[in-house]
GROMACS .gro file of C-alpha atoms in nm:
model
  243
    1LEU     CA    1   2.007  -0.638   1.132
    2THR     CA    2   1.963  -0.706   1.502
    3THR     CA    3   1.600  -0.784   1.419
    4LEU     CA    4   1.705  -1.101   1.234
    5THR     CA    5   1.883  -1.222   1.549
    6ILE     CA    6   1.572  -1.146   1.757
    7LEU     CA    7   1.353  -1.346   1.517
    8ASP     CA    8   1.597  -1.638   1.533
    9TRP     CA    9   1.617  -1.629   1.913
   10THR     CA   10   1.238  -1.605   1.947
   11ILE     CA   11   1.197  -1.926   1.746
   12ARG     CA   12   1.467  -2.097   1.954
   13PHE     CA   13   1.291  -1.991   2.275
   14CYS     CA   14   0.957  -2.119   2.135
   15LYS     CA   15   1.123  -2.457   2.074
   16ARG     CA   16   1.264  -2.454   2.426
   17LEU     CA   17   0.910  -2.406   2.559
   18ASP     CA   18   0.766  -2.664   2.316
   19PRO     CA   19   1.012  -2.908   2.148
   20THR     CA   20   0.751  -2.986   1.877
   21PHE     CA   21   0.727  -2.618   1.773
   22GLU     CA   22   0.790  -2.561   1.402
   23ILE     CA   23   0.742  -2.243   1.199
   24ASP     CA   24   0.862  -2.093   0.871
   25LEU     CA   25   0.846  -1.714   0.896
   26GLN     CA   26   0.862  -1.686   0.516
   27THR     CA   27   0.524  -1.857   0.479
   28LEU     CA   28   0.330  -1.667   0.748
   29PRO     CA   29  -0.015  -1.555   0.629
   30LEU     CA   30   0.012  -1.179   0.577
   31ASP     CA   31  -0.355  -1.104   0.646
   32ASP     CA   32  -0.373  -1.175   1.022
   33GLN     CA   33  -0.577  -0.881   1.157
   34SER     CA   34  -0.478  -0.958   1.517
   35VAL     CA   35  -0.124  -0.868   1.411
   36TYR     CA   36  -0.230  -0.543   1.241
   37GLN     CA   37  -0.422  -0.458   1.561
   38ILE     CA   38  -0.083  -0.416   1.733
   39PHE     CA   39  -0.002  -0.143   1.480
   40ARG     CA   40  -0.347   0.019   1.499
   41ASP     CA   41  -0.328   0.024   1.881
   42THR     CA   42   0.033   0.155   1.859
   43ASN     CA   43   0.158  -0.122   2.088
   44THR     CA   44   0.478  -0.124   1.887
   45VAL     CA   45   0.752  -0.140   2.148
   46ALA     CA   46   1.015  -0.378   1.998
   47ILE     CA   47   0.844  -0.381   1.657
   48PHE     CA   48   1.096  -0.319   1.379
   49GLN     CA   49   1.074   0.032   1.226
   50PHE     CA   50   0.755   0.130   1.413
   51GLU     CA   51   0.875   0.209   1.766
   52SER     CA   52   0.925   0.588   1.748
   53THR     CA   53   0.673   0.837   1.886
   54GLY     CA   54   0.628   0.994   1.543
   55MET     CA   55   0.563   0.658   1.380
   56LYS     CA   56   0.312   0.567   1.652
   57ASP     CA   57   0.126   0.891   1.583
   58LEU     CA   58   0.121   0.802   1.214
   59LEU     CA   59  -0.006   0.448   1.286
   60ALA     CA   60  -0.291   0.580   1.501
   61LYS     CA   61  -0.410   0.798   1.212
   62ALA     CA   62  -0.341   0.561   0.921
   63LYS     CA   63  -0.485   0.244   1.087
   64PRO     CA   64  -0.296  -0.011   0.874
   65SER     CA   65  -0.478  -0.331   0.782
   66ARG     CA   66  -0.254  -0.488   0.514
   67LEU     CA   67   0.112  -0.528   0.427
   68GLU     CA   68   0.086  -0.260   0.156
   69ASP     CA   69  -0.003  -0.007   0.429
   70LEU     CA   70   0.309  -0.093   0.630
   71THR     CA   71   0.518  -0.073   0.312
   72ALA     CA   72   0.383   0.275   0.230
   73LEU     CA   73   0.423   0.406   0.587
   74ASN     CA   74   0.786   0.287   0.590
   75ALA     CA   75   0.849   0.485   0.272
   76LEU     CA   76   0.653   0.796   0.374
   77TYR     CA   77   0.797   0.844   0.724
   78ARG     CA   78   1.113   1.025   0.612
   79PRO     CA   79   1.206   1.389   0.546
   80GLY     CA   80   1.043   1.500   0.222
   81PRO     CA   81   0.774   1.233   0.179
   82MET     CA   82   0.632   1.332   0.519
   83ASP     CA   83   0.461   1.621   0.338
   84LEU     CA   84   0.243   1.362   0.164
   85ILE     CA   85   0.131   1.186   0.483
   86PRO     CA   86  -0.184   1.399   0.548
   87ASP     CA   87  -0.309   1.333   0.192
   88TYR     CA   88  -0.227   0.962   0.218
   89ILE     CA   89  -0.417   0.928   0.548
   90ALA     CA   90  -0.717   1.130   0.421
   91ARG     CA   91  -0.743   0.915   0.108
   92LYS     CA   92  -0.696   0.590   0.297
   93ASN     CA   93  -0.966   0.685   0.546
   94GLY     CA   94  -1.203   0.800   0.268
   95THR     CA   95  -1.218   1.169   0.358
   96GLN     CA   96  -1.037   1.271   0.038
   97THR     CA   97  -1.081   1.130  -0.312
   98ALA     CA   98  -0.781   0.973  -0.486
   99GLU     CA   99  -0.688   1.137  -0.816
  100TYR     CA  100  -0.516   0.946  -1.098
  101TYR     CA  101  -0.524   1.201  -1.386
  102ASP     CA  102  -0.518   0.915  -1.639
  103ASP     CA  103  -0.689   0.574  -1.613
  104ARG     CA  104  -0.365   0.402  -1.714
  105LEU     CA  105  -0.203   0.523  -1.391
  106LYS     CA  106  -0.472   0.372  -1.167
  107PRO     CA  107  -0.345   0.010  -1.157
  108MET     CA  108  -0.002   0.115  -1.027
  109LEU     CA  109  -0.117   0.398  -0.798
  110GLU     CA  110  -0.430   0.241  -0.649
  111GLU     CA  111  -0.252   0.075  -0.356
  112THR     CA  112  -0.111   0.415  -0.250
  113PHE     CA  113  -0.437   0.602  -0.323
  114GLY     CA  114  -0.306   0.797  -0.621
  115ILE     CA  115   0.011   0.921  -0.448
  116MET     CA  116   0.348   0.834  -0.602
  117VAL     CA  117   0.534   0.695  -0.303
  118TYR     CA  118   0.789   0.469  -0.474
  119GLN     CA  119   1.059   0.517  -0.737
  120GLU     CA  120   0.909   0.223  -0.927
  121GLN     CA  121   0.581   0.414  -0.966
  122VAL     CA  122   0.763   0.714  -1.115
  123MET     CA  123   0.939   0.485  -1.362
  124GLN     CA  124   0.614   0.311  -1.458
  125ALA     CA  125   0.442   0.645  -1.515
  126ALA     CA  126   0.726   0.751  -1.747
  127GLN     CA  127   0.694   0.422  -1.934
  128ILE     CA  128   0.315   0.404  -1.962
  129ILE     CA  129   0.231   0.772  -2.012
  130GLY     CA  130   0.549   0.914  -2.164
  131GLY     CA  131   0.651   0.616  -2.376
  132TYR     CA  132   0.992   0.573  -2.211
  133SER     CA  133   1.171   0.239  -2.205
  134LEU     CA  134   1.222   0.113  -1.848
  135GLY     CA  135   1.595   0.187  -1.884
  136GLY     CA  136   1.511   0.538  -2.001
  137ALA     CA  137   1.263   0.574  -1.714
  138ASP     CA  138   1.537   0.488  -1.465
  139LEU     CA  139   1.763   0.753  -1.619
  140LEU     CA  140   1.474   1.000  -1.590
  141ARG     CA  141   1.427   0.909  -1.222
  142ARG     CA  142   1.795   0.972  -1.154
  143ALA     CA  143   1.788   1.301  -1.344
  144MET     CA  144   1.485   1.411  -1.139
  145GLY     CA  145   1.672   1.331  -0.819
  146LYS     CA  146   1.964   1.553  -0.925
  147LYS     CA  147   1.730   1.841  -1.026
  148LYS     CA  148   1.946   1.985  -1.306
  149PRO     CA  149   1.724   2.254  -1.470
  150GLU     CA  150   1.854   2.209  -1.826
  151GLU     CA  151   1.818   1.830  -1.811
  152MET     CA  152   1.468   1.858  -1.662
  153ALA     CA  153   1.354   2.097  -1.937
  154LYS     CA  154   1.475   1.847  -2.197
  155GLN     CA  155   1.306   1.552  -2.023
  156ARG     CA  156   0.981   1.746  -1.977
  157SER     CA  157   0.966   1.806  -2.351
  158ILE     CA  158   1.029   1.436  -2.425
  159PHE     CA  159   0.768   1.325  -2.172
  160VAL     CA  160   0.495   1.567  -2.282
  161GLU     CA  161   0.555   1.482  -2.649
  162GLY     CA  162   0.536   1.110  -2.572
  163ALA     CA  163   0.222   1.154  -2.359
  164THR     CA  164   0.034   1.365  -2.613
  165GLY     CA  165   0.119   1.100  -2.872
  166ARG     CA  166  -0.063   0.855  -2.643
  167GLY     CA  167  -0.376   1.067  -2.626
  168VAL     CA  168  -0.302   1.266  -2.308
  169ASP     CA  169  -0.397   1.635  -2.301
  170GLU     CA  170  -0.083   1.850  -2.299
  171ARG     CA  171  -0.174   2.028  -1.973
  172VAL     CA  172  -0.251   1.697  -1.801
  173ALA     CA  173   0.079   1.555  -1.928
  174ALA     CA  174   0.269   1.856  -1.789
  175HIS     CA  175   0.090   1.815  -1.454
  176ILE     CA  176   0.177   1.443  -1.437
  177PHE     CA  177   0.540   1.531  -1.509
  178ASP     CA  178   0.532   1.788  -1.226
  179LEU     CA  179   0.402   1.520  -0.988
  180MET     CA  180   0.670   1.274  -1.101
  181GLU     CA  181   0.940   1.536  -1.057
  182LYS     CA  182   0.818   1.619  -0.707
  183PHE     CA  183   0.807   1.255  -0.594
  184ALA     CA  184   1.122   1.135  -0.769
  185GLY     CA  185   1.332   1.376  -0.565
  186TYR     CA  186   1.271   1.173  -0.251
  187GLY     CA  187   1.104   0.855  -0.372
  188PHE     CA  188   1.190   0.535  -0.191
  189ASN     CA  189   1.236   0.209  -0.378
  190LYS     CA  190   0.942  -0.019  -0.300
  191SER     CA  191   1.155  -0.336  -0.289
  192HIS     CA  192   1.346  -0.200   0.013
  193SER     CA  193   1.035  -0.072   0.188
  194ALA     CA  194   0.846  -0.398   0.131
  195ALA     CA  195   1.132  -0.605   0.273
  196TYR     CA  196   1.130  -0.387   0.584
  197ALA     CA  197   0.749  -0.415   0.610
  198VAL     CA  198   0.772  -0.795   0.605
  199LEU     CA  199   1.025  -0.786   0.892
  200SER     CA  200   0.797  -0.548   1.083
  201TYR     CA  201   0.504  -0.785   1.032
  202GLN     CA  202   0.709  -1.088   1.140
  203THR     CA  203   0.814  -0.920   1.466
  204ALA     CA  204   0.452  -0.815   1.530
  205TRP     CA  205   0.329  -1.168   1.450
  206LEU     CA  206   0.565  -1.321   1.706
  207LYS     CA  207   0.479  -1.055   1.964
  208THR     CA  208   0.109  -1.134   1.911
  209HIS     CA  209   0.123  -1.514   1.907
  210HIS     CA  210   0.437  -1.593   2.112
  211PRO     CA  211   0.478  -1.289   2.340
  212ALA     CA  212   0.691  -1.446   2.615
  213ALA     CA  213   0.949  -1.591   2.376
  214PHE     CA  214   0.955  -1.269   2.171
  215MET     CA  215   1.002  -1.035   2.467
  216ALA     CA  216   1.268  -1.268   2.614
  217ALA     CA  217   1.457  -1.250   2.283
  218VAL     CA  218   1.433  -0.869   2.271
  219LEU     CA  219   1.546  -0.839   2.634
  220SER     CA  220   1.837  -1.076   2.568
  221SER     CA  221   1.938  -0.868   2.265
  222ASP     CA  222   1.931  -0.539   2.460
  223MET     CA  223   2.041  -0.657   2.805
  224ASP     CA  224   2.341  -0.422   2.811
  225LYS     CA  225   2.127  -0.111   2.742
  226THR     CA  226   1.976  -0.014   3.076
  227ASP     CA  227   1.729   0.244   2.942
  228LYS     CA  228   1.601   0.000   2.680
  229VAL     CA  229   1.566  -0.281   2.936
  230VAL     CA  230   1.354  -0.055   3.158
  231THR     CA  231   1.126   0.023   2.860
  232LEU     CA  232   1.100  -0.346   2.769
  233ILE     CA  233   1.020  -0.455   3.126
  234ASP     CA  234   0.748  -0.187   3.138
  235GLU     CA  235   0.611  -0.334   2.815
  236CYS     CA  236   0.618  -0.686   2.964
  237ASN     CA  237   0.423  -0.556   3.264
  238ARG     CA  238   0.168  -0.395   3.031
  239MET     CA  239   0.133  -0.727   2.848
  240GLY     CA  240   0.093  -0.920   3.175
  241LEU     CA  241   0.422  -1.109   3.131
  242PRO     CA  242   0.624  -1.175   3.447
  243VAL     CA  243   0.995  -1.118   3.388
   0.00000   0.00000   0.00000
């Protein structure tokens, strides 16, 4: 990823400005609200994954304040999951109540306000509610993605039987299966989304705390792309940085 080069160059430029400068990006505190303010204010030029107009619109509505928010937005801003964005924003902002359908689902769905955003959540639901092994839950996830009617009918029966054996009402079990089936078709794996969110946060952290070095690194990376350079110089002007 070009972003990794930009992070490396930013740190080199910081050291050029201050030879005593030392930092380990892997140990940055992930709760710096001045960094999340960049996302809330949509000042995300040069911020990994969050530069597009559509993503800026999403940030303005979702008002992220923690890494879990960035992780979820990374996963939701794609064809398919985008349908869930209005519900996610309403629940995050407290204008809609999160629904969990079974108390056992709450611990794994609380961070995404009751919405199954990640493949891992679908697998956990199959394990905890339907009694699947994790290996079986992964096979179920893959089957849901392929949407073969005969396979899904078979899996529905297995899930509902397992859930009712764990004290879940049959109609509730069928509804949970419907939700899992809907989300599994385009679920994102959380591990990938979280890794991207960390990179997004690191770029925003450097832009917040070491803006000159960061913007110099981004300009150096994109110096052969005239349109991008114009955008970046405009951003430097907005930030009060002479180029």
